[in-house]
């Protein structure tokens, strides 16, 4: 029986001796004989944590980027130093310039760092443009762009394609990874800028309404209104999610609300956390 293993290589929190935390996210996915790196964090701790966790980044078969923000792409140059070039799966918009513009008019570059963008051009085997749902490895898929259908979810911030804040960034590049297990579909989120509930409903459509068993990762509920958090929790109940690992950009207040509302179902998705799922 095939077992899919997921190891969190980078996250905002770390509790084990020797592991480091940073604002970012990266997963190591082992499915059948394939090794897939989903996101790369900012780049400050990826290699260190991979070594401490016994993960050989040189054995990476493919890299997937959830979107083009620095805290998910900064470690890409290091990640592509593999034994041989590997494909990078990303929506082309992930390579565009991205900014956060504050109410005072101050802007900050939050896009993919130049070394990472250069690494895609010079060291990746190829860029696989995920404009639609795409197979990354046998049994492992990336959603591509997620339809926005809920009336309470937004991208979660003041995101723009220009430093002047004149061109809002729809974050079309936002995507998630999913695979099947005996208990149902398992979903790995980057930041879910499309909305975590939008993402889960879309994955249900892509899997012929297969139940979603587990969801891990960033839900970008940091700073979200109480109404949005409450409606998200309501949808989790309707979807009957059995394992939930809110992390990264979910935000402390929303994580606390989720743990309280879903007792016995929430798990810690910190640096070094490992999860295993048997195939159906």
CSV table of C-alpha atoms in Angstrom, one decimal:
chain,number,residue,atom,x,y,z
A,1,UNK,CA,0.0,0.0,0.0
A,2,UNK,CA,1.3,3.4,-1.0
A,3,UNK,CA,2.0,6.0,1.7
A,4,UNK,CA,2.2,9.7,1.0
A,5,UNK,CA,4.4,11.6,3.5
A,6,UNK,CA,4.3,15.3,4.0
A,7,UNK,CA,7.0,17.1,6.0
A,8,UNK,CA,6.8,20.8,6.8
A,9,UNK,CA,10.3,22.2,6.1
A,10,UNK,CA,9.5,25.9,6.7
A,11,UNK,CA,6.8,27.6,8.8
A,12,UNK,CA,6.5,30.6,11.1
A,13,UNK,CA,7.0,28.4,14.2
A,14,UNK,CA,9.4,25.7,15.2
A,15,UNK,CA,9.5,23.7,18.5
A,16,UNK,CA,12.2,21.0,18.0
A,17,UNK,CA,15.8,21.6,18.9
A,18,UNK,CA,17.9,22.6,15.9
A,19,UNK,CA,15.0,23.6,13.7
A,20,UNK,CA,14.5,27.2,12.7
A,21,UNK,CA,11.4,29.3,11.9
A,22,UNK,CA,10.7,32.1,9.5
A,23,UNK,CA,7.7,33.8,8.1
A,24,UNK,CA,7.1,31.5,5.2
A,25,UNK,CA,6.1,28.0,4.1
A,26,UNK,CA,7.6,25.0,2.4
A,27,UNK,CA,6.5,21.3,2.3
A,28,UNK,CA,8.4,18.2,1.2
A,29,UNK,CA,6.0,15.7,-0.3
A,30,UNK,CA,7.0,12.0,-0.8
A,31,UNK,CA,4.5,10.2,-3.0
A,32,UNK,CA,5.3,6.8,-4.5
A,33,UNK,CA,8.9,7.3,-5.7
A,34,UNK,CA,8.6,11.0,-6.4
A,35,UNK,CA,9.9,13.9,-4.2
A,36,UNK,CA,8.2,17.2,-4.6
A,37,UNK,CA,9.0,20.5,-2.9
A,38,UNK,CA,6.0,22.7,-2.5
A,39,UNK,CA,7.1,26.3,-1.9
A,40,UNK,CA,10.5,27.3,-0.5
A,41,UNK,CA,10.0,29.8,2.3
A,42,UNK,CA,12.0,33.0,2.3
A,43,UNK,CA,15.3,31.1,1.8
A,44,UNK,CA,16.8,31.7,5.2
A,45,UNK,CA,16.1,28.3,6.8
A,46,UNK,CA,15.1,25.9,4.0
A,47,UNK,CA,18.5,24.2,3.6
A,48,UNK,CA,19.2,24.1,7.3
A,49,UNK,CA,15.9,22.6,8.2
A,50,UNK,CA,16.0,20.1,5.3
A,51,UNK,CA,19.4,18.9,6.6
A,52,UNK,CA,18.2,18.6,10.2
A,53,UNK,CA,15.1,16.7,9.1
A,54,UNK,CA,17.1,14.3,6.9
A,55,UNK,CA,15.6,15.6,3.7
A,56,UNK,CA,17.9,15.5,0.7
A,57,UNK,CA,16.9,18.5,-1.5
A,58,UNK,CA,19.2,17.3,-4.2
A,59,UNK,CA,16.7,14.5,-4.7
A,60,UNK,CA,13.9,16.9,-5.6
A,61,UNK,CA,12.0,15.7,-8.7
A,62,UNK,CA,9.8,18.8,-9.1
A,63,UNK,CA,9.1,22.2,-7.4
A,64,UNK,CA,5.7,23.7,-7.1
A,65,UNK,CA,5.1,27.4,-6.3
A,66,UNK,CA,1.7,28.3,-4.7
A,67,UNK,CA,2.1,32.0,-5.8
A,68,UNK,CA,4.8,34.6,-6.4
A,69,UNK,CA,5.3,36.2,-2.9
A,70,UNK,CA,8.8,36.3,-1.4
A,71,UNK,CA,7.9,34.1,1.6
A,72,UNK,CA,7.1,31.2,-0.7
A,73,UNK,CA,9.7,31.7,-3.4
A,74,UNK,CA,12.8,33.1,-1.7
A,75,UNK,CA,14.5,29.7,-1.3
A,76,UNK,CA,14.0,28.7,-4.9
A,77,UNK,CA,17.6,29.4,-6.0
A,78,UNK,CA,18.9,27.0,-3.3
A,79,UNK,CA,16.1,24.5,-4.0
A,80,UNK,CA,17.2,24.2,-7.7
A,81,UNK,CA,20.7,23.2,-6.8
A,82,UNK,CA,19.7,19.6,-7.4
A,83,UNK,CA,21.6,16.8,-9.1
A,84,UNK,CA,20.0,17.6,-12.4
A,85,UNK,CA,17.5,20.3,-13.5
A,86,UNK,CA,13.9,19.8,-12.5
A,87,UNK,CA,10.6,21.3,-13.6
A,88,UNK,CA,9.1,24.2,-11.8
A,89,UNK,CA,5.3,24.3,-11.7
A,90,UNK,CA,3.9,27.8,-11.4
A,91,UNK,CA,1.3,30.1,-12.9
A,92,UNK,CA,3.1,32.7,-15.1
A,93,UNK,CA,1.7,35.5,-12.9
A,94,UNK,CA,3.9,34.2,-10.1
A,95,UNK,CA,6.9,35.8,-11.9
A,96,UNK,CA,5.3,39.2,-12.1
A,97,UNK,CA,6.2,42.2,-9.9
A,98,UNK,CA,4.1,42.3,-6.7
A,99,UNK,CA,3.8,45.0,-4.1
A,100,UNK,CA,1.9,45.7,-0.8
A,101,UNK,CA,0.8,49.3,-0.6
A,102,UNK,CA,-0.2,50.6,2.8
A,103,UNK,CA,-2.8,53.2,3.6
A,104,UNK,CA,-0.1,55.9,4.0
A,105,UNK,CA,0.9,55.3,0.4
A,106,UNK,CA,4.1,53.4,1.3
A,107,UNK,CA,4.8,50.4,-0.8
A,108,UNK,CA,6.9,47.3,-0.2
A,109,UNK,CA,8.1,44.8,-2.8
A,110,UNK,CA,6.8,41.4,-1.8
A,111,UNK,CA,7.3,39.6,-5.1
A,112,UNK,CA,9.6,36.7,-6.1
A,113,UNK,CA,13.3,37.8,-5.4
A,114,UNK,CA,15.5,38.4,-8.4
A,115,UNK,CA,17.8,35.4,-7.6
A,116,UNK,CA,14.8,33.1,-7.5
A,117,UNK,CA,13.4,34.4,-10.8
A,118,UNK,CA,16.9,34.1,-12.4
A,119,UNK,CA,17.1,30.5,-11.1
A,120,UNK,CA,13.9,29.6,-12.9
A,121,UNK,CA,15.4,30.9,-16.2
A,122,UNK,CA,18.8,29.4,-15.8
A,123,UNK,CA,18.5,26.3,-13.6
A,124,UNK,CA,15.0,24.8,-14.0
A,125,UNK,CA,14.5,22.1,-16.5
A,126,UNK,CA,11.5,24.0,-17.7
A,127,UNK,CA,8.7,26.2,-16.4
A,128,UNK,CA,5.4,24.3,-16.4
A,129,UNK,CA,2.7,27.0,-16.6
A,130,UNK,CA,-0.2,25.9,-14.4
A,131,UNK,CA,-3.1,27.8,-16.1
A,132,UNK,CA,-5.3,24.8,-15.3
A,133,UNK,CA,-5.3,21.8,-13.0
A,134,UNK,CA,-2.1,20.0,-13.6
A,135,UNK,CA,-0.6,16.6,-12.6
A,136,UNK,CA,2.8,17.1,-10.9
A,137,UNK,CA,3.4,13.4,-10.1
A,138,UNK,CA,1.2,10.3,-10.2
A,139,UNK,CA,-1.6,11.1,-7.8
A,140,UNK,CA,-0.4,14.6,-6.9
A,141,UNK,CA,-2.1,17.6,-8.5
A,142,UNK,CA,-2.0,21.4,-8.5
A,143,UNK,CA,-5.2,23.3,-8.9
A,144,UNK,CA,-4.1,26.1,-11.1
A,145,UNK,CA,-6.2,29.3,-10.8
A,146,UNK,CA,-9.1,28.9,-8.3
A,147,UNK,CA,-12.6,30.3,-9.2
A,148,UNK,CA,-13.8,32.9,-6.7
A,149,UNK,CA,-17.4,32.1,-5.9
A,150,UNK,CA,-18.0,32.9,-2.2
A,151,UNK,CA,-19.3,36.3,-1.1
A,152,UNK,CA,-17.1,36.6,2.0
A,153,UNK,CA,-13.6,35.8,0.9
A,154,UNK,CA,-11.0,38.2,-0.6
A,155,UNK,CA,-7.3,38.0,-1.4
A,156,UNK,CA,-6.7,39.2,2.2
A,157,UNK,CA,-4.6,42.3,1.7
A,158,UNK,CA,-3.7,45.5,-0.2
A,159,UNK,CA,-1.9,43.7,-3.0
A,160,UNK,CA,-0.8,45.5,-6.2
A,161,UNK,CA,1.1,44.8,-9.4
A,162,UNK,CA,2.8,48.3,-9.2
A,163,UNK,CA,4.5,50.3,-6.5
A,164,UNK,CA,2.1,53.2,-6.9
A,165,UNK,CA,-0.9,51.0,-5.9
A,166,UNK,CA,-2.9,51.7,-9.1
A,167,UNK,CA,-3.2,48.1,-10.4
A,168,UNK,CA,-4.7,45.7,-7.9
A,169,UNK,CA,-3.2,42.2,-7.9
A,170,UNK,CA,-5.9,39.6,-8.3
A,171,UNK,CA,-3.4,37.0,-7.4
A,172,UNK,CA,-4.4,34.8,-10.3
A,173,UNK,CA,-1.3,32.7,-9.6
A,174,UNK,CA,-2.7,31.4,-6.2
A,175,UNK,CA,-2.9,27.7,-6.3
A,176,UNK,CA,-2.9,24.7,-4.0
A,177,UNK,CA,-1.8,21.0,-4.1
A,178,UNK,CA,-4.0,18.0,-3.4
A,179,UNK,CA,-3.8,14.2,-3.4
A,180,UNK,CA,-6.1,11.3,-2.5
A,181,UNK,CA,-6.0,9.1,0.6
A,182,UNK,CA,-8.0,6.3,1.9
A,183,UNK,CA,-10.0,8.7,4.1
A,184,UNK,CA,-10.5,11.4,1.4
A,185,UNK,CA,-8.7,14.2,-0.3
A,186,UNK,CA,-5.7,15.9,1.4
A,187,UNK,CA,-5.1,19.6,0.6
A,188,UNK,CA,-1.9,21.6,1.0
A,189,UNK,CA,-2.4,25.4,0.9
A,190,UNK,CA,0.2,28.1,0.3
A,191,UNK,CA,-1.7,31.2,1.4
A,192,UNK,CA,-5.1,30.5,-0.1
A,193,UNK,CA,-5.4,34.0,-1.5
A,194,UNK,CA,-8.3,32.8,-3.6
A,195,UNK,CA,-10.1,31.9,-0.3
A,196,UNK,CA,-9.7,28.6,1.5
A,197,UNK,CA,-13.4,27.8,1.0
A,198,UNK,CA,-13.3,28.6,-2.7
A,199,UNK,CA,-10.2,26.4,-2.9
A,200,UNK,CA,-11.9,23.4,-1.2
A,201,UNK,CA,-15.1,23.7,-3.2
A,202,UNK,CA,-13.0,23.8,-6.4
A,203,UNK,CA,-11.1,20.7,-5.4
A,204,UNK,CA,-14.3,18.9,-4.6
A,205,UNK,CA,-15.4,19.7,-8.2
A,206,UNK,CA,-12.1,18.4,-9.6
A,207,UNK,CA,-12.4,15.1,-7.6
A,208,UNK,CA,-16.1,14.3,-8.4
A,209,UNK,CA,-17.1,15.5,-4.9
A,210,UNK,CA,-14.7,13.2,-3.1
A,211,UNK,CA,-14.8,14.1,0.7
A,212,UNK,CA,-12.0,16.3,1.8
A,213,UNK,CA,-10.3,14.6,4.7
A,214,UNK,CA,-7.4,17.0,5.7
A,215,UNK,CA,-6.4,20.6,5.0
A,216,UNK,CA,-3.0,22.1,6.0
A,217,UNK,CA,-1.3,25.4,5.5
A,218,UNK,CA,-1.9,29.2,5.2
A,219,UNK,CA,-5.5,30.4,5.0
A,220,UNK,CA,-4.7,34.1,5.0
A,221,UNK,CA,-7.2,34.9,7.7
A,222,UNK,CA,-4.7,37.2,9.5
A,223,UNK,CA,-6.6,40.4,10.0
A,224,UNK,CA,-9.9,38.9,8.8
A,225,UNK,CA,-13.2,40.1,10.2
A,226,UNK,CA,-15.0,38.0,12.8
A,227,UNK,CA,-17.7,37.4,10.3
A,228,UNK,CA,-15.3,35.9,7.7
A,229,UNK,CA,-13.7,33.7,10.3
A,230,UNK,CA,-17.1,32.5,11.5
A,231,UNK,CA,-18.3,31.8,8.0
A,232,UNK,CA,-15.1,29.9,7.2
A,233,UNK,CA,-15.6,27.7,10.3
A,234,UNK,CA,-19.2,27.1,9.3
A,235,UNK,CA,-18.1,25.9,5.9
A,236,UNK,CA,-15.4,23.6,7.5
A,237,UNK,CA,-18.3,22.0,9.5
A,238,UNK,CA,-20.3,21.6,6.4
A,239,UNK,CA,-17.4,20.0,4.5
A,240,UNK,CA,-16.8,17.7,7.5
A,241,UNK,CA,-13.1,18.3,7.5
A,242,UNK,CA,-11.5,15.8,9.9
A,243,UNK,CA,-7.9,17.1,10.2
A,244,UNK,CA,-7.0,20.8,10.0
A,245,UNK,CA,-3.6,22.3,10.3
A,246,UNK,CA,-3.9,26.1,10.1
A,247,UNK,CA,-0.5,27.7,9.7
A,248,UNK,CA,1.6,30.6,8.4
A,249,UNK,CA,-0.7,33.5,7.3
A,250,UNK,CA,-3.8,32.1,9.0
A,251,UNK,CA,-3.1,34.4,12.0
A,252,UNK,CA,-3.1,33.7,15.7
A,253,UNK,CA,-6.7,34.9,16.3
A,254,UNK,CA,-8.1,32.8,13.5
A,255,UNK,CA,-6.0,29.8,14.5
A,256,UNK,CA,-7.3,30.1,18.1
A,257,UNK,CA,-10.9,30.3,16.8
A,258,UNK,CA,-10.4,27.2,14.6
A,259,UNK,CA,-8.9,25.2,17.4
A,260,UNK,CA,-11.8,26.2,19.7
A,261,UNK,CA,-14.5,25.5,17.1
A,262,UNK,CA,-13.1,22.2,15.8
A,263,UNK,CA,-12.0,20.4,19.0
A,264,UNK,CA,-10.1,17.2,18.3
A,265,UNK,CA,-9.6,18.0,14.6
A,266,UNK,CA,-6.9,20.6,14.6
A,267,UNK,CA,-3.2,19.7,14.6
A,268,UNK,CA,-0.1,21.8,14.8
A,269,UNK,CA,1.4,22.5,11.3
A,270,UNK,CA,4.8,23.8,12.4
A,271,UNK,CA,8.3,23.4,11.1
A,272,UNK,CA,9.3,19.7,11.4
A,273,UNK,CA,5.7,18.4,11.5
A,274,UNK,CA,5.2,15.2,9.6
A,275,UNK,CA,2.0,13.7,8.3
A,276,UNK,CA,1.3,10.3,6.6
A,277,UNK,CA,-1.6,9.1,4.6
A,278,UNK,CA,-2.4,5.7,3.2
A,279,UNK,CA,-3.7,5.5,-0.4
A,280,UNK,CA,-7.2,4.5,-1.0
